[in-house]
Short mmCIF file of C-alpha atoms and ligand atoms in Angstrom, two decimals:
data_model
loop_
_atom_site.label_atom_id
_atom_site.label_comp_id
_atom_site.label_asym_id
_atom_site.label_seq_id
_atom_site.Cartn_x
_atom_site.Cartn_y
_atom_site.Cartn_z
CA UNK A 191 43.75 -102.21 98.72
CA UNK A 192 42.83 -104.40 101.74
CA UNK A 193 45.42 -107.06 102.20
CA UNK A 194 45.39 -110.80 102.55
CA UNK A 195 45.32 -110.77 106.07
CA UNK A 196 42.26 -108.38 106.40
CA UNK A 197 40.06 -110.24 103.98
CA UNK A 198 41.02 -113.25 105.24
CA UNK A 199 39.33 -112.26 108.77
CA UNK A 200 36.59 -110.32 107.34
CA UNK A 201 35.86 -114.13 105.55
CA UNK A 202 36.06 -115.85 108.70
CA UNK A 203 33.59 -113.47 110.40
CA UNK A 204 30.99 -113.49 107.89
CA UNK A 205 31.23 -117.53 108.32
CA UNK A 206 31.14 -116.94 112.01
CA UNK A 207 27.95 -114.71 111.49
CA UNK A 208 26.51 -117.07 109.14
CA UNK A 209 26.77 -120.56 111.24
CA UNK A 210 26.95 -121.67 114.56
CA UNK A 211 29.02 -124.78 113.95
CA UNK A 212 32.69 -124.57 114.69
CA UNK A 213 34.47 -127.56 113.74
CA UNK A 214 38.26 -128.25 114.19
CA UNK A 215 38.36 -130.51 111.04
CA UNK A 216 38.10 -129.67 106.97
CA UNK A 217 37.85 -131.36 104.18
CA UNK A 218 38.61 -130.60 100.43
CA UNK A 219 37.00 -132.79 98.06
CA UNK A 220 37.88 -133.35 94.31
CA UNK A 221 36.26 -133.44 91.41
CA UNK A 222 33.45 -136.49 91.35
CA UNK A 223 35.08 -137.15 95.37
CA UNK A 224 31.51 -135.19 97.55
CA UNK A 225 29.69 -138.42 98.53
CA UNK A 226 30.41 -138.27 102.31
CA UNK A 227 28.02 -134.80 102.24
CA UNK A 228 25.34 -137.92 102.63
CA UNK A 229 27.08 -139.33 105.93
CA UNK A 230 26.38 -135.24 106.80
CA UNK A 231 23.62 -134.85 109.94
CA UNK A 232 22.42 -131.59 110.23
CA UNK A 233 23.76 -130.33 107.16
CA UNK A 234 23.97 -126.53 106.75
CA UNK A 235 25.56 -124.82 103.79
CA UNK A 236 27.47 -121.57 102.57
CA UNK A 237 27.37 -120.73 98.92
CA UNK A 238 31.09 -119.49 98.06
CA UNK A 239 29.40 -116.59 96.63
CA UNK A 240 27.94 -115.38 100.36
CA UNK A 241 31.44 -115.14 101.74
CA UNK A 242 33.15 -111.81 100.74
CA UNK A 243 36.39 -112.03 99.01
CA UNK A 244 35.93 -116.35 98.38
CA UNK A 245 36.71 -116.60 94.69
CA UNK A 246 33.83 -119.28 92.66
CA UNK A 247 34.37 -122.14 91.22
CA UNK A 248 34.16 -122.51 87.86
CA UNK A 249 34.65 -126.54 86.70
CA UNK A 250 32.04 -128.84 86.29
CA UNK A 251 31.73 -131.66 89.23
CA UNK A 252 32.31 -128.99 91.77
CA UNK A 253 29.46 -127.69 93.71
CA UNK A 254 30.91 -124.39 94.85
CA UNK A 255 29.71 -124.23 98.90
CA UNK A 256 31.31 -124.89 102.12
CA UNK A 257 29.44 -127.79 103.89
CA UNK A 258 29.20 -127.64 107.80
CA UNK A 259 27.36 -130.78 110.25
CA UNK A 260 28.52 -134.20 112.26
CA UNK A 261 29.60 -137.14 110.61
CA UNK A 262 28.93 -139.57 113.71
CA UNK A 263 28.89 -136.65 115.97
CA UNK A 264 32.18 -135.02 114.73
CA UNK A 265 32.12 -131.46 113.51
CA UNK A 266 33.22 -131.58 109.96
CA UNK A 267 33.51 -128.86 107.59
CA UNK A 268 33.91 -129.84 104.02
CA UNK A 269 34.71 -127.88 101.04
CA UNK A 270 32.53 -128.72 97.88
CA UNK A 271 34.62 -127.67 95.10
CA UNK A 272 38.38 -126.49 95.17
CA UNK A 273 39.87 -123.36 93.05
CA UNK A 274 42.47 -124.56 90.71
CA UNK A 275 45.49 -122.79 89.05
CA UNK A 276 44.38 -123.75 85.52
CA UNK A 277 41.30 -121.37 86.15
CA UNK A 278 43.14 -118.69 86.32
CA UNK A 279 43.33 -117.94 89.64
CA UNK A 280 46.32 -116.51 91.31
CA UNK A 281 47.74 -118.99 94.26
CA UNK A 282 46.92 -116.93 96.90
CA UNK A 283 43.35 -117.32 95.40
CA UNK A 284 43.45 -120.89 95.15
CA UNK A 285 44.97 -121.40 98.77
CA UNK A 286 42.79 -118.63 99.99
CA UNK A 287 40.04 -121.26 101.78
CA UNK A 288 42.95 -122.67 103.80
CA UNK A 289 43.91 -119.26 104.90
CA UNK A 290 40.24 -118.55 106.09
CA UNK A 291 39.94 -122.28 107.45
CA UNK A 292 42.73 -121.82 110.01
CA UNK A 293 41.73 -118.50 111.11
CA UNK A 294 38.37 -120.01 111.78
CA UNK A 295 39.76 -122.52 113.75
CA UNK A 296 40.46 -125.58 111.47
CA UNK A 297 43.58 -127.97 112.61
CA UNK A 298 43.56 -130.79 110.69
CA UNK A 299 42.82 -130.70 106.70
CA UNK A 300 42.01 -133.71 104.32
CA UNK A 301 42.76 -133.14 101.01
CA UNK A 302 41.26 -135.66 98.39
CA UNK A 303 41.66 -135.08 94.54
CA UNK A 304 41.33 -137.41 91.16
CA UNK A 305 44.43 -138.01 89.58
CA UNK A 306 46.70 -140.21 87.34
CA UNK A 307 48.16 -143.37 87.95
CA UNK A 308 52.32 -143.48 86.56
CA UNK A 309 52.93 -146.36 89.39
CA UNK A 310 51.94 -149.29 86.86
CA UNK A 311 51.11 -151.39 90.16
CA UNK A 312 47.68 -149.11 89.99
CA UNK A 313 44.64 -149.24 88.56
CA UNK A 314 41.55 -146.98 87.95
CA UNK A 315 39.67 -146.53 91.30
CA UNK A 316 42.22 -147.24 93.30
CA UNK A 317 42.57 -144.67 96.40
CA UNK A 318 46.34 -143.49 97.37
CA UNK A 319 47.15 -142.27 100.39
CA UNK A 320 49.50 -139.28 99.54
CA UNK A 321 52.89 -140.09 101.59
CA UNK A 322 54.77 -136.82 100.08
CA UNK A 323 54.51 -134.41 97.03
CA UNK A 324 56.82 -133.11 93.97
CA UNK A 325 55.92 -129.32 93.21
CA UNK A 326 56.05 -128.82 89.41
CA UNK A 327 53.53 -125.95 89.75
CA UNK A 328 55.18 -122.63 88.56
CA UNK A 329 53.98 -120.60 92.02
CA UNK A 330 53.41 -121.05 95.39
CA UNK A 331 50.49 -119.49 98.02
CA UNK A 332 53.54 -118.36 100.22
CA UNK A 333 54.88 -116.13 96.94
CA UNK A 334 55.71 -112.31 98.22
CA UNK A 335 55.97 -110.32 101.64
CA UNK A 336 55.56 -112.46 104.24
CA UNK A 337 52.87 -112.19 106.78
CA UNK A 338 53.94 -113.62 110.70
CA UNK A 339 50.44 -113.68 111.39
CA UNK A 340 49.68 -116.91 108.92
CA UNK A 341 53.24 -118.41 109.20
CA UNK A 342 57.34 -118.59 109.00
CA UNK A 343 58.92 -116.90 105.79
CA UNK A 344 60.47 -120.30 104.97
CA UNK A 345 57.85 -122.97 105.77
CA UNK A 346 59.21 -126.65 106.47
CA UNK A 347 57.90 -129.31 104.30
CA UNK A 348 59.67 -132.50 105.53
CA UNK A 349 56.12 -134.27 106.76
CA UNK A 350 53.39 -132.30 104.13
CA UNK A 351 51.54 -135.18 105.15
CA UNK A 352 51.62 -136.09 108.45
CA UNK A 353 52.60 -139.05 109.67
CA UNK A 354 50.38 -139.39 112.44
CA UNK A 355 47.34 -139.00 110.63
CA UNK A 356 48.74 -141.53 107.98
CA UNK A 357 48.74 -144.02 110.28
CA UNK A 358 45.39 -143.22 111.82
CA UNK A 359 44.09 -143.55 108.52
CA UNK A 360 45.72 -147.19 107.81
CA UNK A 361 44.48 -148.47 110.80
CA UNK A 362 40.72 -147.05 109.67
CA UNK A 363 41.17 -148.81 105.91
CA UNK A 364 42.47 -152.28 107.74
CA UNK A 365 39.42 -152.06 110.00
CA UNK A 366 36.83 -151.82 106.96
CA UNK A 367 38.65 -153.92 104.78
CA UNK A 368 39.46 -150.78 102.58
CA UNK A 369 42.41 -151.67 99.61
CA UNK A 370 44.42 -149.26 99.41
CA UNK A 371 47.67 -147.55 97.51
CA UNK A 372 50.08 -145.04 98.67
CA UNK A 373 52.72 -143.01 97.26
CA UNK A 374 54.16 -139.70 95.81
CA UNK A 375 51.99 -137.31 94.12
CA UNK A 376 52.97 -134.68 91.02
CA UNK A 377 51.13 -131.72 90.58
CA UNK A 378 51.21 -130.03 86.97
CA UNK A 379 49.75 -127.12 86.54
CA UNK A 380 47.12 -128.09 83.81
CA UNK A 381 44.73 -127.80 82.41
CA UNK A 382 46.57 -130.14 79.55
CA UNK A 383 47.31 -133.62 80.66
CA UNK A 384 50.55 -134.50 80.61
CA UNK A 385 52.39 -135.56 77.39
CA UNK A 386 54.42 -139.40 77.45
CA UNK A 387 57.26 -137.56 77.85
CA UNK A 388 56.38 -135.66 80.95
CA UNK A 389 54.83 -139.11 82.46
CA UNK A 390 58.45 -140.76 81.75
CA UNK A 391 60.26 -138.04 83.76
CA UNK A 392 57.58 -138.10 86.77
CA UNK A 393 58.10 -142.08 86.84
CA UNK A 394 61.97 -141.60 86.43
CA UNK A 395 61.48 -138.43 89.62
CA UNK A 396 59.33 -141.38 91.94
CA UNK A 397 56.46 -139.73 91.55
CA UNK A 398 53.35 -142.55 91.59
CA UNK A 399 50.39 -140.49 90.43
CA UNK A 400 50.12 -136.79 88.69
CA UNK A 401 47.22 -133.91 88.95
CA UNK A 402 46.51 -130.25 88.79
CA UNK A 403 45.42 -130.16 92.70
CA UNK A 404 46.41 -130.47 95.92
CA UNK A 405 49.65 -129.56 96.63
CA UNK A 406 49.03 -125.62 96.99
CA UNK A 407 46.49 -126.33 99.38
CA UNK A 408 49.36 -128.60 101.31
CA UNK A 409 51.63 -126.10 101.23
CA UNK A 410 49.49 -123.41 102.93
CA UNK A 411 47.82 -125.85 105.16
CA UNK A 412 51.73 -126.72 106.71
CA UNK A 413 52.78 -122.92 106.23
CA UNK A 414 49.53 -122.66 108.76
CA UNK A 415 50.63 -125.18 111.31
CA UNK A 416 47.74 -127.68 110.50
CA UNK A 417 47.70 -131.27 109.84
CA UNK A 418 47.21 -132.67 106.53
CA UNK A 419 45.93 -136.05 105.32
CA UNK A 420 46.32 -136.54 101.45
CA UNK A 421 43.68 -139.48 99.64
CA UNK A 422 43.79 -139.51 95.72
CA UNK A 423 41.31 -141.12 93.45
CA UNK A 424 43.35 -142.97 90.71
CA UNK A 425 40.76 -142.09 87.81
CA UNK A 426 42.79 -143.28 84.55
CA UNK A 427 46.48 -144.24 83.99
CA UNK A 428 48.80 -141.58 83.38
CA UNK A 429 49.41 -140.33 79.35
CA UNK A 430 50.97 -143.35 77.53
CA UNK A 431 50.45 -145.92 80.54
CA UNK A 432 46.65 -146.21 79.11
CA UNK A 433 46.44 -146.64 75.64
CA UNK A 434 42.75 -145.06 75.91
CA UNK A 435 43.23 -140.50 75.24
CA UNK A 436 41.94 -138.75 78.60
CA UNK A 437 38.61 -137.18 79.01
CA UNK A 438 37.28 -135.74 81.94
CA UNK A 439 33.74 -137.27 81.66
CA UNK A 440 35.80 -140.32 82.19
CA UNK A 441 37.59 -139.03 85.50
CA UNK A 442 34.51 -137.39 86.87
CA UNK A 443 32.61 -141.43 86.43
CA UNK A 444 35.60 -142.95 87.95
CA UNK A 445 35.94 -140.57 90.64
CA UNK A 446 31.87 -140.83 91.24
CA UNK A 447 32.26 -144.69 91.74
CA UNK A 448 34.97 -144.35 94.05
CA UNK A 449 33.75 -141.70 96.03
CA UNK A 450 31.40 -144.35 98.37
CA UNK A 451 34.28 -146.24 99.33
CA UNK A 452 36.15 -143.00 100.02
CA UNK A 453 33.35 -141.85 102.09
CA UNK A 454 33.08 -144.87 104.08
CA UNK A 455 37.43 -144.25 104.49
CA UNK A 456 36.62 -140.90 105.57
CA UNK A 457 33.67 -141.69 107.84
CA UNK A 458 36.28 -144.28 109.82
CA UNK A 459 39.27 -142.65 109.61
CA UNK A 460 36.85 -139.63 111.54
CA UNK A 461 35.70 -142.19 114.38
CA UNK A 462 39.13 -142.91 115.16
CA UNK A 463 40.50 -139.27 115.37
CA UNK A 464 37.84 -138.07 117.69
N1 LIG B 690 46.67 -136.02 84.88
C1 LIG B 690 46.45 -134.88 85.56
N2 LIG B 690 45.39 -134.68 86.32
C2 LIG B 690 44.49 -135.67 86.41
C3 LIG B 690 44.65 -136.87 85.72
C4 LIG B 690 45.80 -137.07 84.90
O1 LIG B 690 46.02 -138.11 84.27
N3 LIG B 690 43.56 -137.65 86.01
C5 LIG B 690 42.79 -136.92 86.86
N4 LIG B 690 43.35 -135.72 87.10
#
């Protein structure tokens, strides 16, 4: 069996082979979250499916392609649809983009998601900057032999969001007038949203917002030595803060209107890392 390490490469070249672009900056976008593919100039894209060993996507609201051109002249690459535990896929599957990402030469990594609002100072389509994380998903990307060529057998997680890039980001939103949240996000597992009991203990934990994404991505991105910027879409209130049951129609409309303002975020937050 080939390992990780050797798909992983043999990924990055057929990207290599496949574009010219080679930007230093990625972006994983959430469910309803693509608009800035617009802001794109001389957009070129990779169906998942023409890179060997990239698993598909399977949930609706995800495109499924990697998305390479300048946003104001910076090289972006953005991912159009993530892989998430609930679809079965192993975490090493759902981290694998990350893995092939940094090989490629990706440094910094924006991570954007829908979730749940439990911080009853929220509302649906507010936009949280993630500040830190609480890991209730049963696995992890690092899980087995450890490989020196990706990273340190015990990764440190003390800043899975940079601070740097947090602030960089602040500045962008109190240029353009953005509003703005920030706090501690939960990741479950899935796909069942969360019961009232399970909302009660995340509140009681400090967790401000809950989702199925994210953090596996985080944890392989700082396992990989890159930067990470976190941005949720608050698309309902969290089980038993809303009176209203959940439906993902619902999150995918939310998550659609919000995604200009994001976009606009993203666009400036760009302009002032460059
Ligand atoms: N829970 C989990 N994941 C989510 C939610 C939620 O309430 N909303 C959007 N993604």
């Amino acid at each position: 069996m080939k390992d990780y390490y050797d798909s992983v490469m043999e990924s990055v070249l057929a990207i290599n082979n496949k574009t010219t672009h080679r930007p230093k900056i990625a972006m994983i976008l959430g469910s309803g979250l693509g608009g800035i593919v617009d802001a794109m100039e001389g957009l070129e894209e990779i169906s998942y499916s023409e890179i060997p060993n990239f698993p598909v996507s399977t949930v609706e609201g995800h495109k499924g392609c990697l998305a390479f051109g300048k946003v104001n002249g910076v090289e972006v690459l953005l991912m159009m649809g993530r892989f998430h535990f609930y679809e079965g896929y192993s975490m090493k599957e759902v981290a694998y983009p990350v893995f092939v990402m940094k090989k490629f030469g990706i440094e910094t990594l924006i991570v954007t998601n829908a979730c749940g609002g439990i911080n009853k100072t929220f509302e649906p389509g507010d936009l949280m900057l993630l500040n830190d994380y609480i890991n209730f998903m049963p696995s992890n990307p690092m899980i087995g032999v450890n490989d020196e060529r990706f990273g340190p057998r015990f990764p440190d997680m003390s800043e899975p969001y940079s601070l740097e890039l947090l602030e960089i980001a602040k500045k962008a939103a109190a240029d353009l007038g953005i509003p703005y949240q920030e706090g501690v996000y939960a990741s479950f597992m899935g796909p069942c949203f969360e019961t009232v009991a399970e909302i009660r203990m995340l509140h009681t934990m400090g967790a401000d917002a809950v989702g199925m994404s994210t953090v596996p991505e985080t944890m392989a991105a700082n396992y990989l030595g890159m930067k990470v910027l976190g941005i949720g879409c608050i698309t309902n209130m969290a089980t038993g803060i809303q009176k209203m049951k959940h439906s993902h129609e619902r999150v995918l409309a939310i998550a659609n209107q919000a995604s200009e303002q994001l976009s606009r975020w993203l666009v400036g937050f760009l302009e002032k890392l460059s």
